[in-house]
Coordinates of C-alpha atoms and ligand atoms in Angstrom, one line a residue:
M1 CA 30.5 -15.4 0.1
E2 CA 29.9 -12.0 -1.4
K3 CA 28.8 -9.4 1.1
S4 CA 26.1 -8.2 -1.1
K5 CA 24.4 -11.6 -1.4
L6 CA 20.9 -12.0 0.2
P7 CA 20.7 -15.8 0.9
D8 CA 17.4 -17.6 0.5
P9 CA 16.4 -19.1 3.9
F10 CA 13.2 -20.5 2.6
E11 CA 14.5 -22.9 -0.1
K12 CA 14.2 -26.2 1.8
A13 CA 10.8 -25.5 3.4
R14 CA 9.5 -24.3 0.1
L15 CA 10.5 -27.5 -1.7
D16 CA 9.7 -29.9 1.2
K17 CA 6.3 -28.7 2.3
G18 CA 5.5 -25.3 0.8
Y19 CA 4.9 -23.4 4.0
G20 CA 6.7 -22.2 7.1
E21 CA 5.4 -21.3 10.6
M22 CA 6.3 -18.4 12.8
N23 CA 5.0 -17.2 16.0
D24 CA 4.4 -13.4 16.1
Q25 CA 3.3 -12.0 19.5
D26 CA 1.2 -15.1 20.1
D27 CA -0.7 -14.6 16.8
P28 CA 1.0 -17.3 14.7
V29 CA 1.5 -17.0 11.0
T30 CA 1.6 -19.8 8.4
M31 CA 3.9 -18.5 5.7
L32 CA 3.1 -19.5 2.1
L33 CA 6.4 -20.0 0.3
R34 CA 5.6 -21.1 -3.3
H35 CA 5.1 -18.6 -6.1
K36 CA 1.9 -20.3 -7.2
D37 CA 0.3 -20.5 -3.8
V38 CA 1.3 -16.9 -3.0
R39 CA -0.3 -15.6 -6.2
K40 CA -3.4 -17.7 -5.8
S41 CA -4.0 -16.7 -2.2
A42 CA -3.4 -13.0 -3.0
H43 CA -6.3 -13.2 -5.4
N44 CA -8.6 -14.9 -2.9
F45 CA -9.6 -11.9 -0.7
K46 CA -12.8 -13.7 0.5
T47 CA -10.8 -16.4 2.4
F48 CA -7.7 -14.4 3.0
Q49 CA -8.7 -10.9 4.0
S50 CA -6.8 -7.6 4.4
G51 CA -9.6 -5.7 6.1
A52 CA -9.2 -7.3 9.5
Q53 CA -8.3 -5.4 12.7
P54 CA -5.9 -2.6 11.7
G55 CA -2.3 -3.7 12.0
R56 CA -3.0 -7.5 12.0
I57 CA -2.0 -8.3 8.4
V58 CA 1.5 -6.8 9.0
V59 CA 4.2 -9.1 10.3
P60 CA 5.2 -8.2 13.0
S61 CA 1.6 -7.4 13.9
E62 CA 1.0 -3.7 14.6
V63 CA -2.3 -4.2 16.5
N64 CA -0.7 -2.9 19.7
I65 CA 0.6 0.3 18.2
R66 CA -2.0 1.3 15.7
D67 CA -5.8 1.9 15.5
T68 CA -5.9 3.8 12.2
R69 CA -6.8 1.6 9.3
Q70 CA -4.4 2.1 6.4
I71 CA -6.2 2.8 3.2
P72 CA -6.5 1.2 0.7
F73 CA -4.0 -1.4 2.1
E74 CA -6.3 -2.7 4.9
V75 CA -9.6 -2.7 3.0
D76 CA -11.0 -5.6 0.8
P77 CA -12.9 -5.4 -2.5
P78 CA -15.2 -3.9 -3.5
L79 CA -14.6 -1.0 -1.2
H80 CA -10.8 -1.3 -1.8
G81 CA -11.3 -0.5 -5.5
E82 CA -13.3 2.7 -4.7
Y83 CA -10.5 4.0 -2.4
R84 CA -7.8 2.9 -4.8
A85 CA -9.4 4.8 -7.7
I86 CA -9.2 8.0 -5.7
V87 CA -5.5 7.7 -4.8
E88 CA -4.2 5.9 -7.9
P89 CA -3.9 9.0 -10.2
W90 CA -1.9 10.8 -7.5
F91 CA 0.5 7.9 -7.1
K92 CA 1.0 7.7 -10.9
R93 CA 2.4 11.3 -11.1
P94 CA 6.0 9.9 -11.0
L95 CA 5.4 9.0 -14.7
Q96 CA 5.2 12.7 -15.6
E97 CA 8.3 14.1 -17.2
E98 CA 8.4 17.1 -14.9
Y99 CA 8.2 14.9 -11.8
Q100 CA 11.1 12.8 -13.1
E101 CA 13.2 15.9 -13.8
K102 CA 12.8 17.0 -10.2
L103 CA 13.6 13.6 -8.9
T104 CA 16.7 13.5 -11.2
A105 CA 17.8 16.8 -9.8
Q106 CA 17.4 15.6 -6.2
I107 CA 19.3 12.4 -6.8
T108 CA 22.1 14.0 -8.8
S109 CA 22.7 16.5 -6.1
L110 CA 22.8 13.8 -3.4
V111 CA 25.2 11.7 -5.5
D112 CA 27.4 14.8 -6.1
E113 CA 27.4 15.4 -2.3
I114 CA 28.6 11.9 -1.5
L115 CA 31.2 11.9 -4.2
N116 CA 32.9 14.6 -2.3
K117 CA 33.2 12.7 0.9
D118 CA 35.8 10.2 2.0
T119 CA 33.5 7.7 3.6
V120 CA 29.7 7.6 3.4
E121 CA 27.4 5.7 5.7
V122 CA 25.0 4.7 3.0
V123 CA 21.9 3.9 5.1
N124 CA 21.6 7.2 7.1
Q125 CA 23.6 9.6 4.9
F126 CA 22.4 8.5 1.5
A127 CA 19.4 6.1 1.4
L128 CA 17.3 7.7 4.1
P129 CA 17.7 11.3 2.8
L130 CA 17.1 10.1 -0.7
Q131 CA 13.9 8.4 0.3
S132 CA 12.7 11.4 2.5
R133 CA 13.5 14.0 -0.1
A134 CA 11.8 12.1 -2.9
L135 CA 8.8 11.8 -0.6
T136 CA 8.4 15.6 -0.7
L137 CA 7.7 15.2 -4.4
L138 CA 5.2 12.4 -3.9
L139 CA 3.4 14.5 -1.2
N140 CA 4.0 17.8 -3.1
T141 CA 5.1 19.4 0.2
P142 CA 8.1 21.7 0.8
F143 CA 11.5 20.2 0.5
S144 CA 12.3 21.3 4.0
E145 CA 9.8 18.8 5.5
S146 CA 12.3 16.0 4.6
E147 CA 14.5 17.2 7.4
T148 CA 11.8 16.2 9.9
W149 CA 11.2 12.9 8.3
I150 CA 15.0 12.1 8.2
S151 CA 15.1 12.6 11.9
W152 CA 12.6 9.7 12.4
G153 CA 15.1 7.2 11.1
T154 CA 14.6 4.3 8.7
H155 CA 11.3 3.0 10.0
V156 CA 8.3 4.9 11.5
F157 CA 7.2 2.0 13.7
R158 CA 10.5 0.3 14.5
S159 CA 13.9 1.1 15.8
E160 CA 17.1 -0.8 15.6
G161 CA 16.8 -3.8 17.8
E162 CA 13.1 -3.0 18.6
A163 CA 10.5 -4.6 16.4
L164 CA 7.7 -2.2 17.5
D165 CA 8.1 1.3 18.9
A166 CA 4.9 2.9 20.1
D167 CA 6.5 6.3 21.0
K168 CA 7.9 6.6 17.6
A169 CA 4.5 5.7 16.0
N170 CA 2.9 8.5 18.0
I171 CA 5.3 11.1 16.6
L172 CA 4.1 10.1 13.1
Y173 CA 0.4 10.2 14.1
D174 CA 0.7 13.6 15.7
Y175 CA 2.6 14.9 12.8
I176 CA -0.1 13.7 10.3
D177 CA -2.9 15.1 12.5
A178 CA -1.2 18.5 12.5
E179 CA -0.7 18.4 8.8
I180 CA -4.3 17.5 8.2
G181 CA -5.3 20.4 10.4
R182 CA -3.1 22.7 8.5
A183 CA -4.5 21.6 5.1
L184 CA -8.1 22.0 6.3
E185 CA -7.4 25.5 7.4
N186 CA -5.3 26.5 4.5
P187 CA -5.8 24.1 1.6
G188 CA -3.1 24.0 -1.1
D189 CA -2.0 21.5 -3.8
D190 CA -0.3 19.1 -1.4
M191 CA -1.5 15.5 -0.9
Y192 CA -3.3 16.2 2.3
S193 CA -5.4 18.9 0.7
I194 CA -6.1 16.9 -2.4
L195 CA -7.3 13.9 -0.4
L196 CA -9.4 16.1 1.9
S197 CA -11.2 17.5 -1.1
S198 CA -11.7 14.1 -2.8
D199 CA -15.2 12.8 -3.3
F200 CA -16.0 9.4 -2.0
Q201 CA -19.4 7.8 -2.2
G202 CA -21.1 11.2 -2.5
R203 CA -19.2 12.8 0.4
K204 CA -15.7 14.0 1.2
L205 CA -13.0 11.7 2.6
S206 CA -13.0 11.9 6.4
K207 CA -10.0 13.1 8.4
E208 CA -9.5 9.5 9.7
E209 CA -9.6 8.1 6.1
V210 CA -7.0 10.7 5.0
K211 CA -4.9 9.8 7.9
G212 CA -5.1 6.2 6.9
V213 CA -3.8 7.0 3.4
M214 CA -1.0 9.2 4.9
V215 CA 0.1 6.6 7.4
L216 CA 0.4 4.1 4.6
T217 CA 2.3 6.5 2.5
F218 CA 4.8 7.3 5.2
A219 CA 5.2 3.7 6.5
G220 CA 4.9 1.5 3.5
G221 CA 7.6 3.0 1.3
R222 CA 10.3 3.8 3.8
D223 CA 12.5 0.9 5.0
T224 CA 11.6 -0.9 1.8
V225 CA 13.0 1.9 -0.4
I226 CA 16.0 2.4 1.9
N227 CA 16.8 -1.3 1.8
A228 CA 16.4 -1.4 -2.0
V229 CA 18.8 1.6 -2.3
T230 CA 21.4 0.2 0.1
N231 CA 21.3 -3.3 -1.3
S232 CA 21.7 -1.9 -4.8
I233 CA 24.8 0.0 -3.8
A234 CA 26.3 -3.1 -2.1
Y235 CA 25.6 -5.1 -5.2
L236 CA 27.2 -2.5 -7.5
A237 CA 30.2 -2.3 -5.2
E238 CA 30.9 -6.0 -5.7
H239 CA 29.9 -6.0 -9.4
P240 CA 31.7 -3.2 -11.2
E241 CA 31.0 -5.0 -14.4
S242 CA 27.3 -4.2 -13.8
L243 CA 28.0 -0.6 -13.2
K244 CA 29.9 -0.5 -16.4
R245 CA 27.1 -2.2 -18.3
L246 CA 24.5 0.2 -17.0
R247 CA 26.8 3.0 -18.2
Q248 CA 27.0 1.5 -21.7
E249 CA 23.4 0.4 -21.9
P250 CA 21.4 2.8 -19.7
E251 CA 18.2 1.4 -21.2
I252 CA 18.6 -1.9 -19.3
A253 CA 18.0 0.0 -16.0
V254 CA 14.3 -0.7 -16.3
K255 CA 14.9 -4.4 -16.3
A256 CA 17.6 -4.1 -13.7
V257 CA 15.2 -2.4 -11.3
E258 CA 12.8 -5.3 -11.6
E259 CA 15.5 -7.8 -11.1
F260 CA 16.8 -6.0 -8.0
I261 CA 13.2 -5.9 -6.6
R262 CA 12.9 -9.6 -7.2
Y263 CA 16.3 -10.5 -5.7
F264 CA 16.1 -8.0 -2.7
S265 CA 12.4 -8.4 -2.1
P266 CA 12.5 -5.4 0.2
L267 CA 9.2 -6.5 1.9
T268 CA 9.6 -10.1 3.0
Q269 CA 6.0 -10.9 3.5
M270 CA 2.5 -9.6 4.0
G271 CA -0.2 -11.2 6.0
R272 CA -3.9 -12.0 5.6
V273 CA -6.5 -13.0 8.1
V274 CA -8.2 -16.3 7.3
T275 CA -12.0 -16.0 7.3
E276 CA -13.0 -19.7 7.1
D277 CA -11.4 -23.1 7.9
T278 CA -9.3 -23.9 4.9
H279 CA -6.2 -25.7 3.6
V280 CA -2.9 -24.6 2.1
C281 CA -0.4 -27.1 0.9
E282 CA -2.4 -29.8 2.6
H283 CA -2.0 -28.0 5.8
A284 CA -5.2 -27.1 7.8
I285 CA -5.7 -23.5 8.6
K286 CA -8.3 -22.3 11.1
A287 CA -10.7 -19.4 10.6
D288 CA -9.4 -16.2 12.3
S289 CA -5.8 -17.3 12.2
R290 CA -3.1 -15.7 10.0
I291 CA -1.3 -16.6 6.8
S292 CA 1.4 -14.6 5.0
L293 CA 2.2 -14.3 1.4
C294 CA 6.0 -14.6 1.5
W295 CA 7.1 -12.5 -1.5
A296 CA 10.8 -13.1 -0.7
S297 CA 10.4 -16.8 -1.0
A298 CA 8.1 -16.8 -4.0
N299 CA 10.7 -14.6 -5.8
R300 CA 13.3 -17.4 -5.5
D301 CA 11.0 -20.2 -6.6
A302 CA 13.1 -22.2 -9.1
S303 CA 10.0 -23.5 -10.8
V304 CA 9.4 -19.9 -12.1
F305 CA 12.8 -18.3 -12.2
E306 CA 15.9 -19.7 -13.9
N307 CA 19.0 -19.3 -11.6
P308 CA 16.9 -17.7 -8.9
K309 CA 19.9 -17.1 -6.7
E310 CA 21.7 -14.9 -9.3
I311 CA 21.0 -11.4 -10.2
V312 CA 20.5 -11.4 -14.0
L313 CA 20.6 -7.7 -14.8
D314 CA 18.4 -7.9 -17.9
R315 CA 16.3 -10.9 -16.9
K316 CA 13.9 -11.3 -19.7
I317 CA 10.9 -13.0 -18.1
N318 CA 10.4 -11.7 -14.6
P319 CA 7.0 -12.3 -13.0
H320 CA 8.3 -11.3 -9.5
V321 CA 6.0 -10.5 -6.7
G322 CA 8.3 -8.0 -5.0
F323 CA 5.6 -5.3 -5.2
G324 CA 2.9 -7.8 -4.1
F325 CA 0.4 -9.2 -6.4
S326 CA -3.3 -8.8 -7.5
H327 CA -5.5 -5.9 -6.4
H328 CA -3.3 -4.9 -3.4
N329 CA -0.1 -4.5 -5.5
C330 CA 2.1 -1.8 -4.2
L331 CA 0.6 1.7 -4.6
G332 CA 4.0 3.3 -4.4
A333 CA 5.6 1.1 -7.0
T334 CA 5.6 3.8 -9.7
H335 CA 7.5 6.1 -7.4
A336 CA 9.9 3.4 -6.2
R337 CA 10.7 2.3 -9.7
Q338 CA 11.5 5.8 -10.8
I339 CA 13.7 6.4 -7.8
L340 CA 15.7 3.2 -8.5
K341 CA 15.9 3.7 -12.2
I342 CA 17.2 7.3 -11.8
L343 CA 19.6 6.2 -9.1
L344 CA 21.1 3.4 -11.2
N345 CA 21.5 5.7 -14.2
T346 CA 23.0 8.5 -12.1
L347 CA 25.5 6.2 -10.3
A348 CA 26.5 4.6 -13.7
R349 CA 27.2 8.1 -15.1
K350 CA 29.1 9.4 -12.1
V351 CA 30.7 6.6 -10.2
K352 CA 33.7 4.5 -11.2
S353 CA 33.7 2.1 -8.3
I354 CA 32.4 1.6 -4.8
E355 CA 34.3 0.1 -1.9
I356 CA 32.5 -1.4 1.0
Q357 CA 34.5 -0.7 4.2
D358 CA 32.4 -2.1 7.0
Y359 CA 28.7 -2.8 7.6
K360 CA 26.1 -4.2 10.0
E361 CA 23.5 -6.4 8.4
N362 CA 19.8 -6.2 9.2
I363 CA 18.6 -9.8 9.8
E364 CA 14.9 -10.4 10.3
D365 CA 14.1 -13.1 12.9
L366 CA 11.3 -15.2 11.5
D367 CA 11.5 -18.0 14.0
E368 CA 12.1 -20.9 11.7
F369 CA 14.0 -18.7 9.3
E370 CA 16.4 -15.8 9.5
R371 CA 16.4 -13.4 6.5
K372 CA 18.9 -10.7 5.6
V373 CA 16.8 -7.7 4.3
G374 CA 19.6 -5.1 4.2
Y375 CA 21.9 -3.2 6.5
Y376 CA 21.6 -1.1 9.6
R377 CA 24.9 0.5 8.5
M378 CA 27.2 0.3 5.6
N379 CA 30.3 2.5 5.2
V380 CA 31.5 2.9 1.7
K381 CA 33.9 4.9 -0.4
F382 CA 32.6 6.1 -3.7
N383 CA 35.2 6.7 -6.4
K384 CA 34.4 9.3 -9.1
L385 CA 34.4 8.6 -12.7
T386 CA 36.7 11.1 -14.3
Ligands
LIG401 C1 2.4 -1.0 6.4 C2 3.3 -1.7 5.5 C3 2.8 -1.6 4.1 C4 3.0 -1.1 7.8 C5 3.3 -2.4 1.9 O1 3.6 -2.4 3.3 O2 4.6 -1.3 5.6 C6 5.2 -1.5 6.9 O3 6.5 -1.0 6.8 C7 4.4 -0.7 7.9 O4 5.0 -0.9 9.2 O5 2.2 -0.3 8.7 O6 2.4 0.3 6.0

């Protein structure tokens, strides 16, 4: 099998019964596997809520390492929409030309850097710095901050081999508290200052609310972006014809990004807490238990996607749910899409071929299922286009 393949562990269960079950820290999860059920349930915030105890909709649950409610992620409508309206314009800035120019400059310089090396460990020497540096643009903070964030590794709540790491989480909380303190004392045009001065229901956002948005911003787009970048490189290594096609038809990068997000599904699933006894796929679900919307499974649903196991670079119809679905769709998606598009175009312009030397896969243990999400490490050699 190709090394860059991400197999679909859900196929049989999706076809047979439509759901899977996993135990997560004694708070079991019924995973919805079909595209139709995932979308329908994502809409139904009354029965399937996000605004439960902070951390509970995440799988693995973060209730033991987090009290701060992530905003707008862990809030249900109608309040959700009010918060979202405040943060949305800020998260749409990556559409601005000036923003994209800065992002292009960052990515170009990183690609130039790796082209001068013999071997590159893609996760830590490329994807992580790329994500952290780009985050300085999203937060509008000094570039030098990225050094601190890089030192935290690929996930702010997890370490390799450890699903939840409370010590690590505290480093993030302390950092954000300090930054909020700094912004209060000395406001500027960074994201903390902008949020602290935002009007919400006739008052300013509180420190705790701002912290909630910031924790989401640091946590939500980190391992997901890193996995998307690393998986893209693995794919291009094994598909030089795609690299060539992107060079000849740079305009297809927009479609390629969507297809990569569908195929990689960087976030496997997101939970909801059930508010009343109900049924999914003829399976009874009790109030106060958890379900999950399994984006990764929905994105391989053959009743929606032709050849779901293949990457079709310019797939025409692509209603993937890789960025979630409905009102909670990914707030960082605009930023993530720009990063990936610029990355693909930059690699196509500068790289002739990529050779994978060795790697260690990151496999999620979902009880009934095991899912490859990316790599802990991947050593590659980039060959320059001359
Ligand atoms: C949460 C989540 C958001 C969670 C869209 O996903 O991402 C996870 O990586 C974090 O651990 O806290 O932010």
